[in-house]
XYZ file of C-alpha atoms in Angstrom:
335
model
C 6.008 15.461 -10.735
C 2.607 14.604 -9.272
C -0.063 13.745 -11.774
C -2.757 16.351 -12.427
C -5.915 14.234 -12.331
C -7.878 16.993 -14.090
C -5.573 17.077 -17.121
C -7.329 16.040 -20.339
C -5.184 13.302 -21.825
C -7.354 13.168 -24.929
C -6.021 16.611 -25.906
C -2.275 16.369 -25.565
C -0.217 19.396 -26.560
C 3.103 18.673 -28.260
C 6.066 21.052 -28.537
C 5.225 21.130 -32.249
C 1.838 22.693 -31.464
C 3.598 25.480 -29.550
C 6.116 25.913 -32.353
C 3.314 26.229 -34.937
C 1.705 28.999 -32.863
C 5.068 30.751 -32.570
C 5.708 30.601 -36.332
C 2.279 32.088 -36.964
C 2.978 34.817 -34.413
C 6.319 35.620 -36.106
C 4.781 35.453 -39.598
C 7.240 32.803 -40.798
C 6.624 29.824 -43.013
C 8.372 26.464 -42.698
C 10.958 27.171 -45.380
C 12.153 30.434 -43.865
C 12.298 29.003 -40.363
C 14.217 25.963 -41.595
C 16.915 28.198 -43.092
C 17.148 30.264 -39.912
C 17.881 27.205 -37.705
C 19.895 25.239 -40.263
C 17.445 22.350 -40.675
C 15.588 21.056 -43.710
C 11.888 21.909 -44.180
C 11.184 18.166 -43.737
C 12.778 18.199 -40.269
C 10.807 21.303 -39.274
C 7.586 19.628 -40.438
C 8.448 16.596 -38.288
C 8.971 18.925 -35.343
C 5.582 20.519 -35.984
C 3.890 17.098 -36.122
C 5.590 15.878 -32.930
C 7.457 13.172 -34.842
C 10.890 14.631 -34.109
C 12.004 14.610 -30.480
C 13.424 17.842 -29.129
C 16.965 17.135 -27.992
C 19.184 19.557 -26.098
C 20.754 20.663 -29.385
C 17.384 21.272 -31.028
C 16.125 23.126 -27.934
C 19.118 25.494 -28.057
C 18.579 26.202 -31.770
C 14.895 26.882 -31.141
C 15.826 29.223 -28.294
C 17.852 31.448 -30.647
C 15.144 31.494 -33.319
C 12.022 31.837 -31.133
C 13.228 33.591 -27.973
C 11.705 30.729 -25.952
C 14.292 29.307 -23.535
C 15.811 25.905 -24.317
C 14.781 24.777 -20.848
C 11.133 25.462 -21.706
C 11.356 23.487 -24.948
C 12.924 20.546 -23.140
C 10.251 20.722 -20.438
C 7.527 20.763 -23.118
C 9.038 17.613 -24.628
C 9.208 15.903 -21.246
C 5.593 16.759 -20.379
C 4.448 15.683 -23.853
C 6.123 12.273 -23.533
C 4.788 11.841 -20.009
C 1.256 12.684 -21.154
C 1.498 10.208 -24.038
C 2.635 7.450 -21.688
C -0.044 8.237 -19.092
C -2.692 8.090 -21.806
C -1.302 4.761 -22.980
C -1.403 3.418 -19.433
C -4.936 4.696 -18.864
C -6.090 3.101 -22.098
C -4.593 -0.196 -20.917
C -6.372 0.167 -17.557
C -9.708 0.160 -19.382
C -9.071 -3.486 -20.138
C -8.902 -4.352 -16.429
C -12.291 -3.362 -14.949
C -12.772 -6.811 -13.433
C -9.520 -6.456 -11.479
C -10.803 -3.315 -9.766
C -14.230 -4.867 -9.216
C -12.694 -7.750 -7.256
C -11.715 -5.415 -4.422
C -14.228 -4.742 -1.581
C -15.124 -1.312 -2.980
C -18.313 -0.755 -0.963
C -16.480 -1.300 2.313
C -13.390 0.557 1.152
C -15.040 3.741 -0.064
C -16.100 5.189 3.336
C -12.771 4.283 4.966
C -10.751 6.722 2.825
C -7.772 4.397 2.800
C -7.299 4.868 -0.947
C -7.164 8.463 -2.084
C -9.488 9.288 -4.992
C -10.810 5.702 -5.099
C -14.012 6.718 -6.888
C -12.339 8.812 -9.588
C -14.467 7.977 -12.643
C -11.863 9.080 -15.188
C -9.218 6.668 -13.958
C -10.314 4.394 -11.147
C -7.461 1.891 -11.389
C -4.374 4.028 -10.775
C -5.494 5.037 -7.218
C -5.433 1.340 -6.287
C -2.039 0.892 -7.912
C -0.651 3.815 -5.916
C -2.064 2.363 -2.708
C -0.207 -0.904 -3.299
C 2.836 0.812 -4.836
C 2.708 -1.386 -7.918
C 2.832 -0.331 -11.561
C 0.040 -2.480 -12.996
C -2.625 -5.082 -12.143
C -0.196 -7.705 -13.426
C 2.454 -6.469 -10.997
C -0.110 -6.757 -8.171
C -0.832 -10.377 -9.180
C 2.858 -11.196 -9.439
C 3.540 -9.787 -5.994
C 0.505 -10.894 -3.987
C -0.638 -14.063 -5.728
C 2.539 -15.555 -7.147
C 6.203 -15.902 -6.265
C 6.773 -12.221 -5.508
C 5.007 -12.317 -2.157
C 7.054 -15.310 -1.072
C 10.169 -13.188 -1.350
C 8.804 -10.755 1.213
C 6.603 -12.880 3.450
C 7.168 -16.508 2.432
C 3.484 -17.000 1.642
C 1.196 -16.488 -1.327
C -2.370 -15.222 -1.094
C -3.468 -17.357 -4.056
C -5.232 -19.858 -1.757
C -6.843 -17.272 0.498
C -10.637 -17.023 0.237
C -10.455 -13.374 -0.831
C -6.881 -12.382 -1.710
C -8.028 -8.922 -2.848
C -9.529 -7.891 0.485
C -6.736 -9.607 2.416
C -4.074 -7.761 0.437
C -5.788 -4.424 1.181
C -5.813 -5.227 4.891
C -2.135 -6.169 4.836
C -1.174 -3.089 2.833
C -3.092 -0.784 5.159
C -1.031 -2.151 8.018
C 2.172 -1.481 6.092
C 1.154 2.128 5.525
C 0.380 2.621 9.217
C 3.655 0.938 10.184
C 5.653 3.136 7.817
C 4.202 6.224 9.513
C 5.678 5.221 12.896
C 9.411 6.003 13.183
C 11.309 3.318 15.060
C 14.928 2.216 15.283
C 15.738 -1.387 14.389
C 16.867 -3.585 17.258
C 18.741 -6.815 17.564
C 15.995 -9.433 17.268
C 17.373 -11.670 20.024
C 17.583 -8.779 22.486
C 14.109 -7.615 21.468
C 12.605 -11.062 22.046
C 14.300 -11.192 25.429
C 12.888 -7.778 26.324
C 9.394 -8.892 25.313
C 9.631 -11.972 27.530
C 10.715 -9.835 30.493
C 7.857 -7.408 29.811
C 5.215 -10.143 29.677
C 3.955 -9.298 33.221
C 3.241 -5.758 31.989
C 1.185 -7.111 29.101
C -0.669 -9.382 31.525
C -1.428 -6.432 33.818
C -2.970 -4.556 30.876
C -5.044 -7.592 29.938
C -6.169 -7.992 33.539
C -7.205 -4.318 33.701
C -8.740 -3.931 30.268
C -9.798 -7.474 29.408
C -13.415 -7.129 30.486
C -16.102 -6.178 27.999
C -17.082 -3.261 30.225
C -13.717 -1.669 29.389
C -14.385 -1.679 25.632
C -14.955 1.435 23.611
C -17.339 1.618 20.672
C -16.598 -0.657 17.679
C -13.626 0.799 15.850
C -12.724 3.126 18.707
C -9.116 2.969 19.893
C -9.946 2.914 23.594
C -7.713 3.412 26.626
C -6.604 -0.207 26.888
C -5.681 -0.364 23.213
C -3.742 2.891 23.473
C -1.784 1.699 26.494
C -1.002 -1.544 24.697
C 0.321 0.400 21.715
C 2.456 2.587 23.988
C 3.962 -0.415 25.750
C 4.682 -2.067 22.407
C 6.419 1.037 21.081
C 8.571 1.278 24.207
C 9.763 -2.279 23.565
C 10.279 -1.987 19.805
C 7.023 -3.512 18.508
C 4.473 -1.699 16.366
C 0.917 -2.668 17.351
C -1.682 -1.609 14.792
C -5.483 -1.719 14.700
C -7.057 -2.228 11.274
C -10.670 -3.039 10.452
C -10.986 -6.199 8.383
C -13.470 -7.054 5.617
C -16.535 -9.305 5.564
C -14.968 -11.490 2.889
C -11.609 -11.529 4.696
C -12.373 -11.669 8.439
C -8.753 -11.581 9.586
C -8.385 -11.557 13.375
C -4.709 -10.688 13.562
C -1.330 -10.851 11.898
C 2.281 -10.804 13.029
C 5.348 -10.258 10.902
C 8.699 -8.505 10.760
C 8.202 -5.593 8.402
C 11.469 -3.965 7.347
C 13.203 -5.707 10.250
C 10.764 -4.349 12.842
C 8.113 -6.589 14.457
C 4.526 -5.624 13.673
C 1.336 -6.948 15.241
C -1.823 -6.012 13.352
C -5.223 -6.682 14.937
C -8.817 -6.263 13.814
C -10.319 -3.289 15.677
C -13.953 -4.379 15.950
C -14.029 -7.479 18.141
C -17.363 -8.054 19.856
C -15.548 -9.367 22.922
C -12.613 -7.712 24.647
C -11.316 -11.145 25.697
C -11.207 -12.133 22.039
C -9.086 -9.075 21.370
C -6.586 -9.981 24.074
C -6.434 -13.633 23.082
C -5.628 -12.553 19.529
C -2.952 -10.174 20.766
C -1.199 -12.814 22.879
C -1.424 -15.279 19.996
C 0.370 -12.832 17.690
C 2.848 -11.785 20.384
C 3.920 -15.394 20.755
C 4.848 -15.570 17.079
C 7.166 -12.577 17.524
C 8.749 -14.095 20.637
C 8.938 -17.738 19.570
C 9.032 -17.987 15.796
C 10.962 -17.097 12.673
C 11.745 -13.574 11.602
C 11.027 -14.374 7.935
C 7.553 -15.809 8.531
C 4.204 -14.064 8.427
C 1.325 -15.398 10.519
C -2.249 -14.481 9.618
C -4.901 -15.638 12.049
C -8.279 -16.828 10.744
C -6.977 -16.940 7.170
C -5.890 -20.147 5.469
C -2.839 -20.125 3.244
C -1.107 -23.111 1.720
C 2.044 -23.209 3.843
C 0.445 -22.240 7.135
C 2.482 -23.895 9.889
C 0.055 -25.863 12.065
C 2.653 -26.583 14.754
C 3.564 -22.919 15.201
C -0.108 -21.940 15.266
C -0.775 -24.516 17.969
C 2.177 -23.195 19.984
C 0.754 -19.676 19.655
C -2.677 -20.833 20.835
C -1.175 -22.563 23.891
C 0.862 -19.454 24.685
C -2.236 -17.251 24.380
C -4.350 -19.567 26.546
C -1.726 -19.526 29.316
C -1.517 -15.731 29.157
C -5.292 -15.455 29.396
C -5.318 -17.730 32.445
C -2.472 -15.769 34.078
C -4.429 -12.551 33.483
C -7.529 -14.067 35.081
C -9.500 -14.109 31.813
C -11.587 -17.255 31.490
C -11.519 -19.167 28.201
C -15.292 -19.591 27.777
C -16.993 -21.466 24.936
C -17.271 -18.353 22.765
C -13.600 -17.533 23.158
C -12.521 -21.092 22.330
C -13.818 -20.481 18.805
C -10.712 -18.337 18.297
C -8.418 -21.279 18.992
C -6.931 -22.943 15.908
C -8.540 -20.551 13.404
């Protein structure tokens, strides 16, 4: 059941509270009610205080004596236990304000990537839901420690801002999950991408000039056509704004056995955009399915040889598309 964010967890109603109201309504005291359901007065008092859990047997006995369905009593018990646990979790979240504060909140807030991010009552659980983790510790275990290596074979512990970088990566996952696509044999897919390289070059040739760019953050015609071509070949191409403290240019990975290329959507130069795309495309075509490649972000086991191969591939593609590698663009090489 979805959480009601407006529920007051400081005033939690137990089945015992409902039972007390019902006894008052029926004009019964504890002793009489105990005899009617075959329990001791002590057990009834424990029910009233919420110390005795309502089992299926108890719920059926209460149904006969109160005319409230057993299903309702069991549901009251379930909701009561859920509320107690949510309150416990929220109380524990109060000890982690610094964890929330480490995320780029000012940049995140207007993007609406995280639903209810500014909820004052509980401003940690929205972030947990975004990452699909159960606690700040689980986030650390997954993104900073060994857990991430299981999925991507890297850890963000050495990244300049692992918090912002993890948000950028997760946003790409969410966008990728929203695009239905059948898995393909990776060897056949790589072969198809190689054969389609002239089509990618034609797009770069047509839309590689700065005059073809839309406004910053706008998915313009060239970007849309690139996405469409990628989808037709079995590659998800995503555009995600990065963060000042984590200025990622691009990323390539196999996410759930489908290749994904994620690119920053606010390049000042259209040639820089295309160079980044070809760099990431080369990783999909040339390199391991279990690796993740993040451009312009240092991580401990970054493979310098594979990055150099990707740069050489991108430079050749740029030349074949008639896009000159000027001094400004060369800043994107080996970063």
